[in-house]
mmCIF file of N, CA and C in Angstrom:
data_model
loop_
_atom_site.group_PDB
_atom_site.id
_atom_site.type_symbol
_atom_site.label_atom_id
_atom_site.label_comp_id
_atom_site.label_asym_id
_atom_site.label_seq_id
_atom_site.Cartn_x
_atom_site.Cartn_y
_atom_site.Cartn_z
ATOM 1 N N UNK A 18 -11.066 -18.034 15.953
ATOM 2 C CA UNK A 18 -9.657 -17.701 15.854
ATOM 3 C C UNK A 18 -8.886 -18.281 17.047
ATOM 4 N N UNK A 19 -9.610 -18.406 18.012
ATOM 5 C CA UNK A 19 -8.930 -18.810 19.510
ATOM 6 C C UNK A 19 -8.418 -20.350 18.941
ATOM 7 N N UNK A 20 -9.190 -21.408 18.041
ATOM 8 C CA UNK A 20 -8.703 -22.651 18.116
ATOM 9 C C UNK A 20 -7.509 -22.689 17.168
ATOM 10 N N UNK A 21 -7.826 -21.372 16.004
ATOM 11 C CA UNK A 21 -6.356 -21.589 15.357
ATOM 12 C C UNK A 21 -5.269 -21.235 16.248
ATOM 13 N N UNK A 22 -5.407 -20.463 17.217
ATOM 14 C CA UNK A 22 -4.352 -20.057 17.648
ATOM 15 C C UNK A 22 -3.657 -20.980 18.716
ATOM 16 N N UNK A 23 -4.698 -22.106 19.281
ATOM 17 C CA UNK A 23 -4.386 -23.031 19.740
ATOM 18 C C UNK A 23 -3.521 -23.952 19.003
ATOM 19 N N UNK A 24 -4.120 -24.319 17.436
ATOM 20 C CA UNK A 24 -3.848 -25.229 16.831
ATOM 21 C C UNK A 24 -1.960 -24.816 16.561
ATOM 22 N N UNK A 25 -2.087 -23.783 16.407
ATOM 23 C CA UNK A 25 -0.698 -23.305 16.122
ATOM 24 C C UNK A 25 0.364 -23.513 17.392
ATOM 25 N N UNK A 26 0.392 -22.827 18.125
ATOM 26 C CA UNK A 26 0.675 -23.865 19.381
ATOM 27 C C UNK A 26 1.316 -24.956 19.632
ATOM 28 N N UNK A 27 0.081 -26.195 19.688
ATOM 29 C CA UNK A 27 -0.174 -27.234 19.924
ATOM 30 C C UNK A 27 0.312 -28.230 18.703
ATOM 31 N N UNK A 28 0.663 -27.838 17.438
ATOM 32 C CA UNK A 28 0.702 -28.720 16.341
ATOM 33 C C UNK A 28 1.607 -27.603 15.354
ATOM 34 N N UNK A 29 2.674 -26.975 15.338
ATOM 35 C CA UNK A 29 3.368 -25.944 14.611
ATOM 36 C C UNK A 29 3.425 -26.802 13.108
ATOM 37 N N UNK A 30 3.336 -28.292 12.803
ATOM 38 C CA UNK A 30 3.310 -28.652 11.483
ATOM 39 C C UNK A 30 2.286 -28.564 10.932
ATOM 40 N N UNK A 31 1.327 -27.638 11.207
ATOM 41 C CA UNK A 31 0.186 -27.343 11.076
ATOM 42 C C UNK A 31 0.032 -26.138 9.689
ATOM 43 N N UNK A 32 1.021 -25.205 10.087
ATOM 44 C CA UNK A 32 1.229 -24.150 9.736
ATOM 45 C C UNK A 32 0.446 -23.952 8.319
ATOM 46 N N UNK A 33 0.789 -24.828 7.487
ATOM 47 C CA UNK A 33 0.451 -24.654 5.817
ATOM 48 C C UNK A 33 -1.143 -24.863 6.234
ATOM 49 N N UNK A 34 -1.578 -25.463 6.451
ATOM 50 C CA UNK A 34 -3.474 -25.367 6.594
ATOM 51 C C UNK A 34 -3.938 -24.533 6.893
ATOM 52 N N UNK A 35 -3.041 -24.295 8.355
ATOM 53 C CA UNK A 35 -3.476 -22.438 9.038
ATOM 54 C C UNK A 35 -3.790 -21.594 7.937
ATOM 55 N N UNK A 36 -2.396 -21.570 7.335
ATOM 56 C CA UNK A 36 -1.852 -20.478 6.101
ATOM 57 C C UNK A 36 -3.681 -20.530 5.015
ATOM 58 N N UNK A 37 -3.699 -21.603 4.659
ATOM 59 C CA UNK A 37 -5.269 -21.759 3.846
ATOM 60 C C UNK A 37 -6.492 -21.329 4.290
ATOM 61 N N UNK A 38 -6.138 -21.584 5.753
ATOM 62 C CA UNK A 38 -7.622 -20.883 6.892
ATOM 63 C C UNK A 38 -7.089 -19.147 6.776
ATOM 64 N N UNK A 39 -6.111 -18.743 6.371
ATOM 65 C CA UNK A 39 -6.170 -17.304 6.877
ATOM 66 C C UNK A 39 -6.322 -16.906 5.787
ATOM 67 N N UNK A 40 -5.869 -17.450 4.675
ATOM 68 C CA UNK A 40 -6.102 -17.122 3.072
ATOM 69 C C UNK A 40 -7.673 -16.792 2.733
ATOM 70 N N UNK A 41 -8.484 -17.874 3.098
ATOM 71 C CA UNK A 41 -9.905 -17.938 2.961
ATOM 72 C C UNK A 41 -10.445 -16.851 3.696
ATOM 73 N N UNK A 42 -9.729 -16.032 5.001
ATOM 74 C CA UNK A 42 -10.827 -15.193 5.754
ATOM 75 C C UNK A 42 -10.300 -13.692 5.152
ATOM 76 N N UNK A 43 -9.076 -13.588 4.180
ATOM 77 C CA UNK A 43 -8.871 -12.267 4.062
ATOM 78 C C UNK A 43 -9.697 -12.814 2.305
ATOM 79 N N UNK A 44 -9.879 -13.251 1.911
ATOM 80 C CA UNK A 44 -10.714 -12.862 0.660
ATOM 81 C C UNK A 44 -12.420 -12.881 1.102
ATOM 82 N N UNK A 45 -12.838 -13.275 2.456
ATOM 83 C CA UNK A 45 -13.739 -12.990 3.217
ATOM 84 C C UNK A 45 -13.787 -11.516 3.942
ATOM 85 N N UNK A 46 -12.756 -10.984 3.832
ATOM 86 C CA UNK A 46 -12.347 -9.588 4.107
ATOM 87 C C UNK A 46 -12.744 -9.410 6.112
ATOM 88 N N UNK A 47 -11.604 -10.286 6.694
ATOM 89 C CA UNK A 47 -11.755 -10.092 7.911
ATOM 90 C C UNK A 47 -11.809 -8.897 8.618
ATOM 91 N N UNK A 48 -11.042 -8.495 8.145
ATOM 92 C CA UNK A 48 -10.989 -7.223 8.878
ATOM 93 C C UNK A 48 -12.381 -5.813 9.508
ATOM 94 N N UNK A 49 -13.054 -6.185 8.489
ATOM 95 C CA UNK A 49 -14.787 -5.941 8.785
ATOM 96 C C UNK A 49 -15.282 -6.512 10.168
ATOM 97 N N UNK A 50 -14.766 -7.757 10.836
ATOM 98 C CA UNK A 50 -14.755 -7.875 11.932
ATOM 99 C C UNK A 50 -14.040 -7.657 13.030
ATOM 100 N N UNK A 51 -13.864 -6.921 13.524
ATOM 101 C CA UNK A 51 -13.035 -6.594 14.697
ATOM 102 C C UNK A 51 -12.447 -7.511 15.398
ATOM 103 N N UNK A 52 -13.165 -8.090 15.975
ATOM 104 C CA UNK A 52 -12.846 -9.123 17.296
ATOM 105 C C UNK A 52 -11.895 -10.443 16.491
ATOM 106 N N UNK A 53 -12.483 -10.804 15.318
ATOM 107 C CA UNK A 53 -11.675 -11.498 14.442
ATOM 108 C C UNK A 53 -10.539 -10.601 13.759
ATOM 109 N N UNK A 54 -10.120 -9.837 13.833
ATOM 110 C CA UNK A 54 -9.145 -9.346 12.963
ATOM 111 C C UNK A 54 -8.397 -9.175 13.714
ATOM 112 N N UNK A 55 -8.107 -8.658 15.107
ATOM 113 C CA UNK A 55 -7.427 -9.262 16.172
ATOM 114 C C UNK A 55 -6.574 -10.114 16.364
ATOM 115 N N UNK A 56 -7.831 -11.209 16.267
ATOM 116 C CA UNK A 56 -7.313 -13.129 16.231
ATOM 117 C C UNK A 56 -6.024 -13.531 14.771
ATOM 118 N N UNK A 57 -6.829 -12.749 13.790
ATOM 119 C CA UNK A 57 -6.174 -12.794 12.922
ATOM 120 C C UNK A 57 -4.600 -12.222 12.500
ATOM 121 N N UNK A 58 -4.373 -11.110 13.015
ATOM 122 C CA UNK A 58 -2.980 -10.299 13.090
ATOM 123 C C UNK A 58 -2.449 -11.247 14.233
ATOM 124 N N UNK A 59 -3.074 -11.456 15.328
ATOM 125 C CA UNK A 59 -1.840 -12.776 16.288
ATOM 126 C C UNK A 59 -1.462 -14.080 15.118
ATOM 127 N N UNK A 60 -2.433 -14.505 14.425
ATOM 128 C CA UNK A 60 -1.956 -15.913 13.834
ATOM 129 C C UNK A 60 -0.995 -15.376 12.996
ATOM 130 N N UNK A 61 -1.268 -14.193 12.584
ATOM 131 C CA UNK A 61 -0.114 -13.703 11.564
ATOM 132 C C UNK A 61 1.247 -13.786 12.200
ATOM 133 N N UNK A 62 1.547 -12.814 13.147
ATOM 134 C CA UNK A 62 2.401 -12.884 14.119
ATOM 135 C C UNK A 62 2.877 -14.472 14.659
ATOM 136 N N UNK A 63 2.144 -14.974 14.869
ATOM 137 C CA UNK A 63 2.653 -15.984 15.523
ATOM 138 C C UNK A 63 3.146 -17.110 14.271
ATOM 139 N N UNK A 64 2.754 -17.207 13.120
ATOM 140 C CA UNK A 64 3.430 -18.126 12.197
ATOM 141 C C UNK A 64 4.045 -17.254 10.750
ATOM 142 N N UNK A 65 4.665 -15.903 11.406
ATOM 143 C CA UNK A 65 5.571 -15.450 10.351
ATOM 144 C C UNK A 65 7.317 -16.463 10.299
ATOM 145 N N UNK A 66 7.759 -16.911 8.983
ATOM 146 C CA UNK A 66 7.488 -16.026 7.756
ATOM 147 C C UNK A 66 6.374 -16.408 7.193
ATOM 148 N N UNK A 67 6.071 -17.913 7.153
ATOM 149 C CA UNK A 67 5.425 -18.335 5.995
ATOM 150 C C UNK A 67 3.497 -17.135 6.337
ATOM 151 N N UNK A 68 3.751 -16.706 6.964
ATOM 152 C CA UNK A 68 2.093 -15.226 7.142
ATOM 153 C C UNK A 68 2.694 -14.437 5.699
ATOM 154 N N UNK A 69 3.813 -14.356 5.870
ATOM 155 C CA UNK A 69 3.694 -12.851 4.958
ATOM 156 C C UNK A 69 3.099 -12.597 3.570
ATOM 157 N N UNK A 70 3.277 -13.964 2.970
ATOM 158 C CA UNK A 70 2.127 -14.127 1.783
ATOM 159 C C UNK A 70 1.195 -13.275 1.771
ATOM 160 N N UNK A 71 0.532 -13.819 2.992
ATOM 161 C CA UNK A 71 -0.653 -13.629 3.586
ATOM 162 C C UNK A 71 -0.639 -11.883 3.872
ATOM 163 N N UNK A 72 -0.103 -11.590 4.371
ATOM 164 C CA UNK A 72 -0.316 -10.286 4.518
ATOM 165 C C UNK A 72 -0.388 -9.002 3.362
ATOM 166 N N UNK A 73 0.371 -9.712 2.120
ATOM 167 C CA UNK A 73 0.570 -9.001 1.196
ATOM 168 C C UNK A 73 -0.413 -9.355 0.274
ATOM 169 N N UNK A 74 -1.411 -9.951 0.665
ATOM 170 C CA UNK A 74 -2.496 -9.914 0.064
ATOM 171 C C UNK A 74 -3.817 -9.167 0.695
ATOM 172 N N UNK A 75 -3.406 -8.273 1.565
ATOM 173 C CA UNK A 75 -4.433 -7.325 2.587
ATOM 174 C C UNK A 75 -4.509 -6.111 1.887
ATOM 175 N N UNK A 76 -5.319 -5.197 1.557
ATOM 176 C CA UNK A 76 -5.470 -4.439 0.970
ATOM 177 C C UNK A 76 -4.620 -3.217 1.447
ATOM 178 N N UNK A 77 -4.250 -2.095 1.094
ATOM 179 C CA UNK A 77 -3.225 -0.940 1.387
ATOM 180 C C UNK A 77 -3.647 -0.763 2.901
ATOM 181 N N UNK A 78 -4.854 -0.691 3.254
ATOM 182 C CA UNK A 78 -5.428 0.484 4.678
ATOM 183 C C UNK A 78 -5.445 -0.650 5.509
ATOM 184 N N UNK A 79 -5.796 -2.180 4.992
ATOM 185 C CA UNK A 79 -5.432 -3.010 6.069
ATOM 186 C C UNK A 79 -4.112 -3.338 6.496
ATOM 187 N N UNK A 80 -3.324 -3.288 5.166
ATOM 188 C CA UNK A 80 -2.188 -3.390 5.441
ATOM 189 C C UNK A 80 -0.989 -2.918 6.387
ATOM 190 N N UNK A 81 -1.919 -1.062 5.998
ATOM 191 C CA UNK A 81 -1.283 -0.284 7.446
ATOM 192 C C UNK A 81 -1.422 -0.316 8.386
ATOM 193 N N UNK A 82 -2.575 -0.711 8.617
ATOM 194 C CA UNK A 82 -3.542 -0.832 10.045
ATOM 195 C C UNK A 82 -2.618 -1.941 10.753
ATOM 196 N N UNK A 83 -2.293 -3.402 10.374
ATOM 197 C CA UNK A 83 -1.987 -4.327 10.528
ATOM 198 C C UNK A 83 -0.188 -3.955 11.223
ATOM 199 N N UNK A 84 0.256 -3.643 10.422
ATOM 200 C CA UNK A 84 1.721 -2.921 10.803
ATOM 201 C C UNK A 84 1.786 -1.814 11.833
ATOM 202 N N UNK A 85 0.738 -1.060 12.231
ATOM 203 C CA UNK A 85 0.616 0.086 13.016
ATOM 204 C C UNK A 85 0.542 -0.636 14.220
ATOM 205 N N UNK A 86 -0.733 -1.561 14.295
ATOM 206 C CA UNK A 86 -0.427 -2.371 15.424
ATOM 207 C C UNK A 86 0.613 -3.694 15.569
ATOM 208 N N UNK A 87 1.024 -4.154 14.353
ATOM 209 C CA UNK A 87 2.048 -4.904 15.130
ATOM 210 C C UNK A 87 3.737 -4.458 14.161
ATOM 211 N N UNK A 88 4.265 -3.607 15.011
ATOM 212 C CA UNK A 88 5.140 -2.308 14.139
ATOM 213 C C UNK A 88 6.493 -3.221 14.321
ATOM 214 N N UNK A 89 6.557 -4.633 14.837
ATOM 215 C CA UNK A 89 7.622 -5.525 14.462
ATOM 216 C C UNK A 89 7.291 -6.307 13.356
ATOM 217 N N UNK A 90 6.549 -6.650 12.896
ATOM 218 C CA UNK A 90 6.302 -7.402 11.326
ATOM 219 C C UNK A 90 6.906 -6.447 10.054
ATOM 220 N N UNK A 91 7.128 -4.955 10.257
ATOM 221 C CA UNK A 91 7.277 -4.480 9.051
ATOM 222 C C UNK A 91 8.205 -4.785 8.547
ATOM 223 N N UNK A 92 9.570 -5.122 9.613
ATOM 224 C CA UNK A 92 11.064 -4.796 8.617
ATOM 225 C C UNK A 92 10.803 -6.201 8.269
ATOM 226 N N UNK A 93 10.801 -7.219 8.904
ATOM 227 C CA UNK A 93 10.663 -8.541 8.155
ATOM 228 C C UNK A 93 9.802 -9.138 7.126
ATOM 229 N N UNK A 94 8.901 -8.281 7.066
ATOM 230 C CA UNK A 94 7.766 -8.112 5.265
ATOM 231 C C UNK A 94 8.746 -7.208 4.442
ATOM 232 N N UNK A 95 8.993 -6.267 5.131
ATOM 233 C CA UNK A 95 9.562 -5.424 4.158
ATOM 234 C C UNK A 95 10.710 -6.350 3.438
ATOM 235 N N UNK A 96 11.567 -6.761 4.135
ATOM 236 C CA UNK A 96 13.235 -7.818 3.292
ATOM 237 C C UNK A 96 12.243 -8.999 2.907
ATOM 238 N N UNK A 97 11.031 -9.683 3.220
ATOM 239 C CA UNK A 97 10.908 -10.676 2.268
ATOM 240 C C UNK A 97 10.140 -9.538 1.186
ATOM 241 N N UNK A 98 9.371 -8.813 1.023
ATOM 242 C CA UNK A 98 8.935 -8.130 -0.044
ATOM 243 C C UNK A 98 10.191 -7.752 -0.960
ATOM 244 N N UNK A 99 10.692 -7.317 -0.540
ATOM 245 C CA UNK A 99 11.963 -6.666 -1.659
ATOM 246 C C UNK A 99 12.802 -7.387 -2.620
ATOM 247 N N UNK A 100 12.233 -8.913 -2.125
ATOM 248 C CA UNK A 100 12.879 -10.045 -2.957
ATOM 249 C C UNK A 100 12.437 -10.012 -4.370
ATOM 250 N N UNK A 101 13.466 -10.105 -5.402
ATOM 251 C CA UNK A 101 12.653 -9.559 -6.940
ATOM 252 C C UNK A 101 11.420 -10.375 -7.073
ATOM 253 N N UNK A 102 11.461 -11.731 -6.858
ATOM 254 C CA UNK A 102 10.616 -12.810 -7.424
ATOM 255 C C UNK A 102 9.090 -12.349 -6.577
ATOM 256 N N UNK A 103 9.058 -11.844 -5.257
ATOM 257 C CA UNK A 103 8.195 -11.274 -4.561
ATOM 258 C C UNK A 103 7.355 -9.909 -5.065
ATOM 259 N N UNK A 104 8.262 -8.841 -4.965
ATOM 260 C CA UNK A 104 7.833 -7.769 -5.417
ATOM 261 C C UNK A 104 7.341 -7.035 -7.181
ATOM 262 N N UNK A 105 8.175 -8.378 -7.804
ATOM 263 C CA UNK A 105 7.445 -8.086 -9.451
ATOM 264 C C UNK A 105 5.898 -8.470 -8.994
ATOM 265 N N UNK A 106 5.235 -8.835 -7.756
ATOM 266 C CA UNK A 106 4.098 -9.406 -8.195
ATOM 267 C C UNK A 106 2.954 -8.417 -7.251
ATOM 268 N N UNK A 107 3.706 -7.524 -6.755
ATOM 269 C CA UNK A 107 2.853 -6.719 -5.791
ATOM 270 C C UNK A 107 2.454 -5.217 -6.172
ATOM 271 N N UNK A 108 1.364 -4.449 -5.954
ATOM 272 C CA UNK A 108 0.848 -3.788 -6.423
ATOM 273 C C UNK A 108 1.472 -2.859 -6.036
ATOM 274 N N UNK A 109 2.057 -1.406 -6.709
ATOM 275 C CA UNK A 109 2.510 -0.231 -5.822
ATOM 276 C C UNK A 109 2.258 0.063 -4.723
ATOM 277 N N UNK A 110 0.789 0.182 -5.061
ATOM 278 C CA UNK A 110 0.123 0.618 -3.338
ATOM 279 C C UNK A 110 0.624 -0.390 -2.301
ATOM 280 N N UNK A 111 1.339 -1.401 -1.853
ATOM 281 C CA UNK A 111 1.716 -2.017 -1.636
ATOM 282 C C UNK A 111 2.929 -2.058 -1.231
ATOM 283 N N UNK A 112 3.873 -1.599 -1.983
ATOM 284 C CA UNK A 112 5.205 -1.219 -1.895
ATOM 285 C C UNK A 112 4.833 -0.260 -1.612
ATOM 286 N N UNK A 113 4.748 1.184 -1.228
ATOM 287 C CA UNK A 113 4.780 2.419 -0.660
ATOM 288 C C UNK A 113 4.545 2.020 0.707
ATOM 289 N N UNK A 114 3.321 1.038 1.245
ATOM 290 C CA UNK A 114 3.481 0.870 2.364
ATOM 291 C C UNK A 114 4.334 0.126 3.125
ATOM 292 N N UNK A 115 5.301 -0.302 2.751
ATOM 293 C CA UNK A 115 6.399 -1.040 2.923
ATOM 294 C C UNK A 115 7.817 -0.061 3.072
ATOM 295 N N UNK A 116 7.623 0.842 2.176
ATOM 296 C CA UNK A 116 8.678 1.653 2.286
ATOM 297 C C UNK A 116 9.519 1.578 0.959
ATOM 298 N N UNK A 117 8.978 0.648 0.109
ATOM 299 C CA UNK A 117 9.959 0.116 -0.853
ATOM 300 C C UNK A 117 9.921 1.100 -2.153
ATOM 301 N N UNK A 118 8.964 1.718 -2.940
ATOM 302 C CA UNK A 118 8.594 2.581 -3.780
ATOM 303 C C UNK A 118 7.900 3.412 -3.003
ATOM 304 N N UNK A 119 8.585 4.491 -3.266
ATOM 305 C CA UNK A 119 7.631 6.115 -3.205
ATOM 306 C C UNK A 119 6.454 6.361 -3.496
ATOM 307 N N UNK A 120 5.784 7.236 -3.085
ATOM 308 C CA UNK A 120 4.420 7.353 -3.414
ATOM 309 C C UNK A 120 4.359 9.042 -4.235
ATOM 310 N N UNK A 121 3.894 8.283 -5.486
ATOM 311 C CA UNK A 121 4.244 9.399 -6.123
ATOM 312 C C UNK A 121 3.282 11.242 -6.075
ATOM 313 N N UNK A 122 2.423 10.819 -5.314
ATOM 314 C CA UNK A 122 1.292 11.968 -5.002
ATOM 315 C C UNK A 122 2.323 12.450 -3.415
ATOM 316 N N UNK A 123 3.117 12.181 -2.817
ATOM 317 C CA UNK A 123 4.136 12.535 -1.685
ATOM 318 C C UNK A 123 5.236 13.976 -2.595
ATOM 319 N N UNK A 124 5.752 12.823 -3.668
ATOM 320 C CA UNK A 124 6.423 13.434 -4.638
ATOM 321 C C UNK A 124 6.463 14.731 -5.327
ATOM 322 N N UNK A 125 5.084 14.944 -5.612
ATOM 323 C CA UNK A 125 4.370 15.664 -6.237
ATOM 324 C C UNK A 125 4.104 16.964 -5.699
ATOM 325 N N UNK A 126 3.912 16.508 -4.398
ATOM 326 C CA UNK A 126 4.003 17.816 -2.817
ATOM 327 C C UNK A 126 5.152 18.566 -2.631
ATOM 328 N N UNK A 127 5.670 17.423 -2.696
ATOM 329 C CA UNK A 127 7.236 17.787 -2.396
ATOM 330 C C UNK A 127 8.131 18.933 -3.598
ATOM 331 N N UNK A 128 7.356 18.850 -4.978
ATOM 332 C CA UNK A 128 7.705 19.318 -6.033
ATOM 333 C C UNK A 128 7.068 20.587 -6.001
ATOM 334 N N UNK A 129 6.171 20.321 -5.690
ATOM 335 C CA UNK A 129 5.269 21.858 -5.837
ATOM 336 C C UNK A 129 5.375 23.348 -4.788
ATOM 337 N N UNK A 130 6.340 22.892 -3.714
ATOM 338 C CA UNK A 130 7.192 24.105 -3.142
ATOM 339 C C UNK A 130 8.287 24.371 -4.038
ATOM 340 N N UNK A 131 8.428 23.923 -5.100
ATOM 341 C CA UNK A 131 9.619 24.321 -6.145
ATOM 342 C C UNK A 131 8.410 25.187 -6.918
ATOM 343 N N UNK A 132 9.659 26.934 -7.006
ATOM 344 C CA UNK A 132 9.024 27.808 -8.121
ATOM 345 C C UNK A 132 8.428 27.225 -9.220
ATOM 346 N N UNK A 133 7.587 28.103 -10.278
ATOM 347 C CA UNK A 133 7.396 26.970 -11.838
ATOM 348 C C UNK A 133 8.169 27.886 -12.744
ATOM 349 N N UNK A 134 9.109 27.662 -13.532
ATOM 350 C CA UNK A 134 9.446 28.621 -15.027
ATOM 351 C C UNK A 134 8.726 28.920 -15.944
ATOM 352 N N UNK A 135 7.959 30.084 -15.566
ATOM 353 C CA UNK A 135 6.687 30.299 -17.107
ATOM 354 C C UNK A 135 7.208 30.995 -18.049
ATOM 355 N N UNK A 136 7.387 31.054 -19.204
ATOM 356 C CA UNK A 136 7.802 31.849 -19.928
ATOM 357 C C UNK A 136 6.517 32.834 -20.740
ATOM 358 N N UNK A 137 7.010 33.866 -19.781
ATOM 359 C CA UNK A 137 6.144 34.637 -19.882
ATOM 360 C C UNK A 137 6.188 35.667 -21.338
ATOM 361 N N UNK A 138 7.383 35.460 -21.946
ATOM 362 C CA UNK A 138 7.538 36.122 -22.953
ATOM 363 C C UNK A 138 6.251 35.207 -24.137
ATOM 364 N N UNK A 139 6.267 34.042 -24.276
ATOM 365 C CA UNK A 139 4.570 33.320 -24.891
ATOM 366 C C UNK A 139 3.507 33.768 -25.197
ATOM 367 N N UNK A 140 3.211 34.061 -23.671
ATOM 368 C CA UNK A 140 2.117 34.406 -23.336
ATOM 369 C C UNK A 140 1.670 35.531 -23.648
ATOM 370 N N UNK A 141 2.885 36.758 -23.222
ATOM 371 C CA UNK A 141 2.113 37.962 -24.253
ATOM 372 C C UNK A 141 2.066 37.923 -25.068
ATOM 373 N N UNK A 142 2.964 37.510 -26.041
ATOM 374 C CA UNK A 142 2.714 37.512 -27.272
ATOM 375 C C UNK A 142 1.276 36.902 -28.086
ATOM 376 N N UNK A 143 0.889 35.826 -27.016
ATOM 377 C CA UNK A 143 -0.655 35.356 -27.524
ATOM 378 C C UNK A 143 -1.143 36.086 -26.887
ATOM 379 N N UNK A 144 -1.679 36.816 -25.883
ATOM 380 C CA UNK A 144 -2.108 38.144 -25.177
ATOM 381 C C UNK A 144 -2.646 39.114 -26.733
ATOM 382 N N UNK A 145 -0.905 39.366 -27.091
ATOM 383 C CA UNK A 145 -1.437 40.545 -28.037
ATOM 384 C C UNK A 145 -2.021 39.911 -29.434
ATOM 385 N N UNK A 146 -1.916 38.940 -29.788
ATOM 386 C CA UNK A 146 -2.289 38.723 -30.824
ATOM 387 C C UNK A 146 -4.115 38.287 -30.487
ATOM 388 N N UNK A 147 -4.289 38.083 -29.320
ATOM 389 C CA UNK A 147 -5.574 37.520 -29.530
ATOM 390 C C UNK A 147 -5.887 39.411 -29.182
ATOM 391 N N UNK A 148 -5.734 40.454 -28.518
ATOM 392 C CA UNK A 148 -6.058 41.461 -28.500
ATOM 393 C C UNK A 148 -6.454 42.356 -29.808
ATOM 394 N N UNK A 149 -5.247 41.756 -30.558
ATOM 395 C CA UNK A 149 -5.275 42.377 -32.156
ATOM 396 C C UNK A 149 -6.634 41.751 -33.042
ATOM 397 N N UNK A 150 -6.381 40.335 -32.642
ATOM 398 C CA UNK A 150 -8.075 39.922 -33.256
ATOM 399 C C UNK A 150 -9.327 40.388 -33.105
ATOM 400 N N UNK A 151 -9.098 40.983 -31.894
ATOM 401 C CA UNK A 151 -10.529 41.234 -31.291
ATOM 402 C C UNK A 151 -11.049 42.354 -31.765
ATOM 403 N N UNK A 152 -9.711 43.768 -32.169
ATOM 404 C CA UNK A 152 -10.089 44.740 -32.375
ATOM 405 C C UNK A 152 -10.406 45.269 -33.522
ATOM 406 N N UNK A 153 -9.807 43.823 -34.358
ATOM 407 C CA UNK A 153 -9.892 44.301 -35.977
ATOM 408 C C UNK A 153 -11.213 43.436 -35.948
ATOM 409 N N UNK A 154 -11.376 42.474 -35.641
ATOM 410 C CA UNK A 154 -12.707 41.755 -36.172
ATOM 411 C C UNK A 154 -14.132 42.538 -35.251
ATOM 412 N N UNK A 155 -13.805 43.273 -34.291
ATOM 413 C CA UNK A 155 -14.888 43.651 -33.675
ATOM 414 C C UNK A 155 -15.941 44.506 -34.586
ATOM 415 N N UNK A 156 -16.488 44.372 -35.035
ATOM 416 C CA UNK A 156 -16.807 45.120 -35.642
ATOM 417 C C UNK A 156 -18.892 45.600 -36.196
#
């Protein structure tokens, strides 16, 4: 990672090859390496926009991970993500970590400190009718 990061540097018309070298190590799933995944979030950093592709092809937990430590890449993924032609192609999980769609299990939390309306008038009524079955058929 040290020579891409040189190469970037040293040769910025470089960029699109980089972009192919970083493509190849996240379907290699860098991030399993530490010391390389590192290397890897600087090249990101250092040749955004054309990284962000790249980043939005990192799985949800890398994705966060990646933004946690470098917490200036988000708003600028986030406005190129939000672009229609961008985001028809990205997975929810994806957009939630972006900020862009809700996460609907958040939602769901959030709903469930709301009372529920049971209508309880139903229920007895199947109450008594299954009571009435029981006592006539018991037999």
């Amino acid at each position: 990672m040290r020579t891409v990061l040189q190469a970037i540097g040293a040769f910025p018309a470089l960029v699109d090859f980089i972009m192919e070298i970083l493509s190849r190590l996240v379907n290699k799933q860098i991030w399993k390496n530490p010391k390389l995944w590192v290397g890897f979030l600087k090249c990101v950093q250092l040749t955004q926009p054309h990284s962000f592709n790249m980043l939005l092809q990192l799985p949800q937990a890398q994705l966060e991970g990646a933004l946690k430590k470098i917490g200036a890449l988000k708003a600028p993924l986030e406005t190129h993500a939000s672009q229609p032609n961008v985001k028809a192609t990205l997975p929810r999980s994806i957009l939630v970590v972006l900020g862009i769609a809700s996460d609907p299990q958040v939602e769901n939390h959030s709903q469930a400190g709301q009372p529920e309306v049971v209508d309880a008038g139903n229920s007895e009524k199947d109450n008594n009718a299954e009571n009435t079955n029981e006592s006539s058929g018991g037999g």
